[in-house]
Short mmCIF file of C-alpha atoms in Angstrom, two decimals:
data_model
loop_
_atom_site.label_atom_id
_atom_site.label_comp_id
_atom_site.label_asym_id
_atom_site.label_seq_id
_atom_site.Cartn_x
_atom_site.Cartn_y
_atom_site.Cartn_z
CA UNK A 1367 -120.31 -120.02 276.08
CA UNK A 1368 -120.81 -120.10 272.47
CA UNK A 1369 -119.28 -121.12 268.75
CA UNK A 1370 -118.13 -118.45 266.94
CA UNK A 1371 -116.55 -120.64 264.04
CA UNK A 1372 -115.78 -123.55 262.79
CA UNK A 1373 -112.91 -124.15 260.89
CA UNK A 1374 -111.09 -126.99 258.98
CA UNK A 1375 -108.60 -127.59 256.32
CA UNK A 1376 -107.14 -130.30 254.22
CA UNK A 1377 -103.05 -130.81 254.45
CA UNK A 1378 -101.34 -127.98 252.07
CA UNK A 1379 -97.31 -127.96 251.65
CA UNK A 1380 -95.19 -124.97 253.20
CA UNK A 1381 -91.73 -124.41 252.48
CA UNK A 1382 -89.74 -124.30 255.90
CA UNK A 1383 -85.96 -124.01 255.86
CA UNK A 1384 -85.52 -124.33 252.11
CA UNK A 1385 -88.05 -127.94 252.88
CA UNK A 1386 -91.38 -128.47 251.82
CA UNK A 1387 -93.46 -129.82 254.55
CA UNK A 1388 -97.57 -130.81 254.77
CA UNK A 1389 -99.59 -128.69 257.51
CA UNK A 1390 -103.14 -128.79 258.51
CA UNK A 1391 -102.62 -125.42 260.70
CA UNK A 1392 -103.91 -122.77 257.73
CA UNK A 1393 -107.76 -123.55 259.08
CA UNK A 1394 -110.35 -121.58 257.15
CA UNK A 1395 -114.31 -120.52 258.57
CA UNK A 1396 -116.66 -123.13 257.23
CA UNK A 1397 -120.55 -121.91 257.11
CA UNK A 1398 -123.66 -124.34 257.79
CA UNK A 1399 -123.28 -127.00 260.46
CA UNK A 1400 -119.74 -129.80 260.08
CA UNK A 1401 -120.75 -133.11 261.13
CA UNK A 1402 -117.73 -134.08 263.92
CA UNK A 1403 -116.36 -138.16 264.54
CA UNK A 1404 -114.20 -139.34 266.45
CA UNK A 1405 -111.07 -138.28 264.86
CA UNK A 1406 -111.61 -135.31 263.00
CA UNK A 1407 -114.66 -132.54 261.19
CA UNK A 1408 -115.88 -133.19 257.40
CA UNK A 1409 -113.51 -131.42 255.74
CA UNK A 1410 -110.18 -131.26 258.27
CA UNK A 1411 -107.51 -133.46 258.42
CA UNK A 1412 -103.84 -133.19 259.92
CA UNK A 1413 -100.65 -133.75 257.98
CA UNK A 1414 -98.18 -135.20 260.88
CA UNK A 1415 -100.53 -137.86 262.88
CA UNK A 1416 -97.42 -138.38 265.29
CA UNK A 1417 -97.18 -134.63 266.50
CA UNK A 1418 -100.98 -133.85 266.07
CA UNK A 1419 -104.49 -135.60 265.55
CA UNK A 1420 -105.37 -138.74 266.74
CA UNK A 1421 -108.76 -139.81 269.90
CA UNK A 1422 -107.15 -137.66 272.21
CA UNK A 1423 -106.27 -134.25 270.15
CA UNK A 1424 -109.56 -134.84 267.68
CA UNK A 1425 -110.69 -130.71 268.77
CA UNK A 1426 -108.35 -127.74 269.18
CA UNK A 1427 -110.47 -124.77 270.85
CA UNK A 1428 -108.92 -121.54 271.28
CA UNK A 1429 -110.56 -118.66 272.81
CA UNK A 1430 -111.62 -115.94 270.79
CA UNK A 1431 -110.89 -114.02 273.95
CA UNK A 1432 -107.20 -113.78 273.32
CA UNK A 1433 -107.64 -112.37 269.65
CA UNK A 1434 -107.83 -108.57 270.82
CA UNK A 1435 -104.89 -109.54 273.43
CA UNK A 1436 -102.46 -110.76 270.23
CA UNK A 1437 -103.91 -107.95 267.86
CA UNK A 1438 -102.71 -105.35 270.69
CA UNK A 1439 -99.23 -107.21 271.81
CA UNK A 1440 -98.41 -108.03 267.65
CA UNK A 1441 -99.86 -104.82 266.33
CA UNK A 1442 -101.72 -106.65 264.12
CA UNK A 1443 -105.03 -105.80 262.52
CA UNK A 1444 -105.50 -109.06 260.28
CA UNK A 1445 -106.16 -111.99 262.83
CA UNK A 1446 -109.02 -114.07 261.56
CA UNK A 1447 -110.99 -116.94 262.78
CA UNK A 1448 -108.58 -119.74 262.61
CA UNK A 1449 -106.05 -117.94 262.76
CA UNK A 1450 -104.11 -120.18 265.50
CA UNK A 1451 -105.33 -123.46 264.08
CA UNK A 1452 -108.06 -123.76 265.74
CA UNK A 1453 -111.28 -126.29 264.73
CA UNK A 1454 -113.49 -123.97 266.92
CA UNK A 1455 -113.03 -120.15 268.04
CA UNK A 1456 -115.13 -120.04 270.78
CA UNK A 1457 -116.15 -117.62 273.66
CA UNK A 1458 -116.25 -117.83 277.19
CA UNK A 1459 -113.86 -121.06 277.88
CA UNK A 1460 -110.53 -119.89 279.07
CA UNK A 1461 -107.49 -122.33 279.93
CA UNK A 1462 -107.68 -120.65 283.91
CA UNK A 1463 -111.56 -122.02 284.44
CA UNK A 1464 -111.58 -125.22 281.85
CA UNK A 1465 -110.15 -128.22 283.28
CA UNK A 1466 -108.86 -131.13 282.26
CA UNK A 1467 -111.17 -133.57 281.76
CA UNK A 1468 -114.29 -130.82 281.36
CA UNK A 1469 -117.12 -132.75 279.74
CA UNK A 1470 -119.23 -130.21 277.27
CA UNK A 1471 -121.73 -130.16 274.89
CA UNK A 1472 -121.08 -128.59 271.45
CA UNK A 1473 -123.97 -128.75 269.08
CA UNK A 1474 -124.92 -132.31 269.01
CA UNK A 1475 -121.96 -133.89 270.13
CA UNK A 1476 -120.44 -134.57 273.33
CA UNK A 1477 -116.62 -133.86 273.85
CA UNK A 1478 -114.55 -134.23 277.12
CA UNK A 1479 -111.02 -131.83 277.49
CA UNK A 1480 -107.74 -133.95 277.23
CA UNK A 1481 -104.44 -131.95 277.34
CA UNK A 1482 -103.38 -128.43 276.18
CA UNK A 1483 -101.88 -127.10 273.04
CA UNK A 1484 -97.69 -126.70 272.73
CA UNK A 1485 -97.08 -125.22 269.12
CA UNK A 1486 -94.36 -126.61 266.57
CA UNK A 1487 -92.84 -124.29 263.68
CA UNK A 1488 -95.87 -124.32 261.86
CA UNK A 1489 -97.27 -121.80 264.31
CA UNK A 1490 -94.59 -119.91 263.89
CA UNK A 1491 -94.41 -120.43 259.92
CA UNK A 1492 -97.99 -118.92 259.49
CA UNK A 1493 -97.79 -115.96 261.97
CA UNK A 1494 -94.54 -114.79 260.16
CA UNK A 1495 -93.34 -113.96 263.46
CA UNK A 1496 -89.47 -115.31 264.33
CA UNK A 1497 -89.93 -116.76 267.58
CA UNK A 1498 -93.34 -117.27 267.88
CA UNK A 1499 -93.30 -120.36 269.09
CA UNK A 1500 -91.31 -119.20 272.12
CA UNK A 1501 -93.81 -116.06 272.58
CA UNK A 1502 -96.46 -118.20 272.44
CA UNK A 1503 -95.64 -120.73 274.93
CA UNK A 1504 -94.33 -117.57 277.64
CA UNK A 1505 -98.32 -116.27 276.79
CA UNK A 1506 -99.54 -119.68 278.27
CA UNK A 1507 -102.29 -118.67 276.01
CA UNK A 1508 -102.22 -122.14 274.81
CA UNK A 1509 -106.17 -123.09 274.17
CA UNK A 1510 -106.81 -126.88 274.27
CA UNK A 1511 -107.41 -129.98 272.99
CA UNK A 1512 -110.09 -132.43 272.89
CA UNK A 1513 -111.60 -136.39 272.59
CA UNK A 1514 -114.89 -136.73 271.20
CA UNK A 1515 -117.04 -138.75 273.60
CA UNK A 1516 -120.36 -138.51 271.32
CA UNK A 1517 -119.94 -137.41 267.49
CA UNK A 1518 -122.13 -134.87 265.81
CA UNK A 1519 -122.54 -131.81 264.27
CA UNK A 1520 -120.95 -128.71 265.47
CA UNK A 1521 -121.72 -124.84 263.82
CA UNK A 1522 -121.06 -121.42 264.20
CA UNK A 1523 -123.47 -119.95 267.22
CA UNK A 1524 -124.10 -123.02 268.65
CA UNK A 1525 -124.24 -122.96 272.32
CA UNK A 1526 -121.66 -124.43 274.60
CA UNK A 1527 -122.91 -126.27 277.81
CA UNK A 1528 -120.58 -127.86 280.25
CA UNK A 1529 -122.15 -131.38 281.24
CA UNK A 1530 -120.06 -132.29 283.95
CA UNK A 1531 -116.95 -130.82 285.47
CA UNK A 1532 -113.45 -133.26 285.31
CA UNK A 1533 -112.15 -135.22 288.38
CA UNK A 1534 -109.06 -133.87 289.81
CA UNK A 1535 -109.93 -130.03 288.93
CA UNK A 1536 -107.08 -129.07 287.32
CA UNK A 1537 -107.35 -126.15 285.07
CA UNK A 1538 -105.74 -126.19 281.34
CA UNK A 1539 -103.29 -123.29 282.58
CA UNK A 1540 -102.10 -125.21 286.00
CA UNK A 1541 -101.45 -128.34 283.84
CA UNK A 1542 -99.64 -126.25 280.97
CA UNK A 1543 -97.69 -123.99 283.82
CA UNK A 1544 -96.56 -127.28 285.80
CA UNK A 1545 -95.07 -129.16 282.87
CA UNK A 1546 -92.99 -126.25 281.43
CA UNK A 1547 -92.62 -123.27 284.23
CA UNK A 1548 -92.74 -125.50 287.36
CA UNK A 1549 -90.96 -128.86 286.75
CA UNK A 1550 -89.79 -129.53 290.08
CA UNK A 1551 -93.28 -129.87 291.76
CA UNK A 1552 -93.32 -133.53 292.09
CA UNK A 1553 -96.42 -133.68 294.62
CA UNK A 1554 -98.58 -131.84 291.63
CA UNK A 1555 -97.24 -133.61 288.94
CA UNK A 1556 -97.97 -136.96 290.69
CA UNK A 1557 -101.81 -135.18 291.29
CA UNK A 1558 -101.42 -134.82 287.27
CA UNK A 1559 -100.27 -137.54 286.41
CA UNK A 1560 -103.47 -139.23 288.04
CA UNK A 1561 -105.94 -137.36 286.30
CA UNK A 1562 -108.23 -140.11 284.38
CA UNK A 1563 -108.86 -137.75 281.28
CA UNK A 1564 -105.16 -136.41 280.69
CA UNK A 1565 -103.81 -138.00 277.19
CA UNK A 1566 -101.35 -140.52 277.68
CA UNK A 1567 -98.54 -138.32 276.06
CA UNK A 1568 -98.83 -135.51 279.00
CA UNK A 1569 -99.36 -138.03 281.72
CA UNK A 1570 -96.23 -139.80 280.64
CA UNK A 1571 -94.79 -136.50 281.40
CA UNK A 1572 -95.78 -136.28 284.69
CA UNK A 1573 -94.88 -139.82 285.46
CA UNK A 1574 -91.48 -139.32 285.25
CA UNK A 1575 -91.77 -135.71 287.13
CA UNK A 1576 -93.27 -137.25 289.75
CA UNK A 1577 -90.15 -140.00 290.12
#
C-alpha cells in the first residue's frame, strides 16, 4: 500500500448554470513531503465547509486502481493524479477491503477511515461528462474519506501501513451500497449506524433507516 500523490488546491471559481461558484475539487500533484493537521494539507482548502471539509472529511483517498477502469469505460486518455479530487492517489486500498473505521499510517501521521465519498456537480463540472454524478455513484467507485487522528507529513511513495483494523468490519463499499442501493435493510443499517468511527452525517442516515 503506497502514496502515489499528493495533491491540494486552493478554492478557484467555476461557472455552473450561467453561476459562478468556488470549488476545491481541481487538485493538482504537489512534490516534496505536505505537512497534514487536523483539518486540511499546506496548501488545500475547500470552498463549501457545509458539503465538504471539516474533522471528519479532513482526507479524500481514491484508488489509483480505478484510473485504468474510467480511462477504458470514458475512453479517455488524459486522467491525471487528482483527477477525482482526491488529497492522495494511492494503491492497494480499495472501498471492498477498507473499512470504516480502518486506522493507518501515512507518512508520519496517523489517520482513521470515517465515511465514503457521494459527489456533487462539481464532479461532474470537471469531468465534462453530463451525468457523471449519476455514473459515478452506479460505479460505487466512491474512494473515501478520512479524520486525522495524529497530524504530519504525508508524500508521494510513502508507505501505507494499516495500524489497526475498525470495530464493526464494515467495508467502505457495504456502507456506500446500504445507504443508496439497499435502503430497506434495517437490521444492517442499525449494525451501521453503531459503528463508533462513522461521521455523524452518515450515521444520522442510518438512524432513521434503522426506525
Amino acid at each position: 500500500m503506497q502514496v502515489l500523490s499528493v495533491n491540494v488546491s486552493k478554492p478557484v471559481e467555476i461557472i455552473y448554470r450561467g453561476e459562478a461558484v468556488m470549488t476545491g475539487i481541481y487538485k493538482e500533484p504537489v512534490n516534496g513531503r505536505v505537512a497534514l493537521d487536523t483539518l486540511n494539507f499546506d496548501g488545500d482548502a475547500q470552498a463549501d465547509l457545509v458539503a465538504h471539509g471539516g474533522p471528519f472529511k479532513a482526507v479524500y483517498i481514491y484508488p489509483h486502481e480505478h484510473y485504468a477502469t474510467w480511462a477504458e469505460e470514458l475512453d479517455r486518455d488524459d486522467l491525471t493524479y487528482g483527477q477525482f479530487g482526491e488529497n492522495l492517489t494511492t494503491t492497494g486500498l480499495l472501498e471492498t477491503t477498507v473499512h470504516i473505521g480502518d486506522v493507518f499510517r501515512i507518512g508520519t501521521a496517523i489517520l482513521e477511515v470515517t465515511q465514503p465519498r457521494v459527489p456533487c456537480f462539481k464532479l461532474e463540472h470537471k469531468m465534462a461528462i453530463k451525468g457523471f454524478m449519476k455514473t459515478f455513484m452506479q460505479s460505487q467507485r466512491s474512494g473515501f474519506y478520512l479524520k486525522v487522528l495524529e497530524p504530519g507529513e504525508v508524500g508521494a511513495g510513502d508507505e501505507i501501513a494499516l495500524v489497526r483494523k475498525g470495530q464493526g468490519e464494515m467495508t467502505v463499499d457495504e456502507i456506500f451500497h446500504l445507504l443508496y442501493f439497499d435502503k430497506s435493510n434495517r437490521v444492517k443499517a442499525a449494525a451501521a449506524a453503531k459503528l463508533p468511527a462513522l461521521s455523524p452525517g452518515w450515521r444520522g442516515s442510518f438512524e432513521q433507516m434503522a426506525q
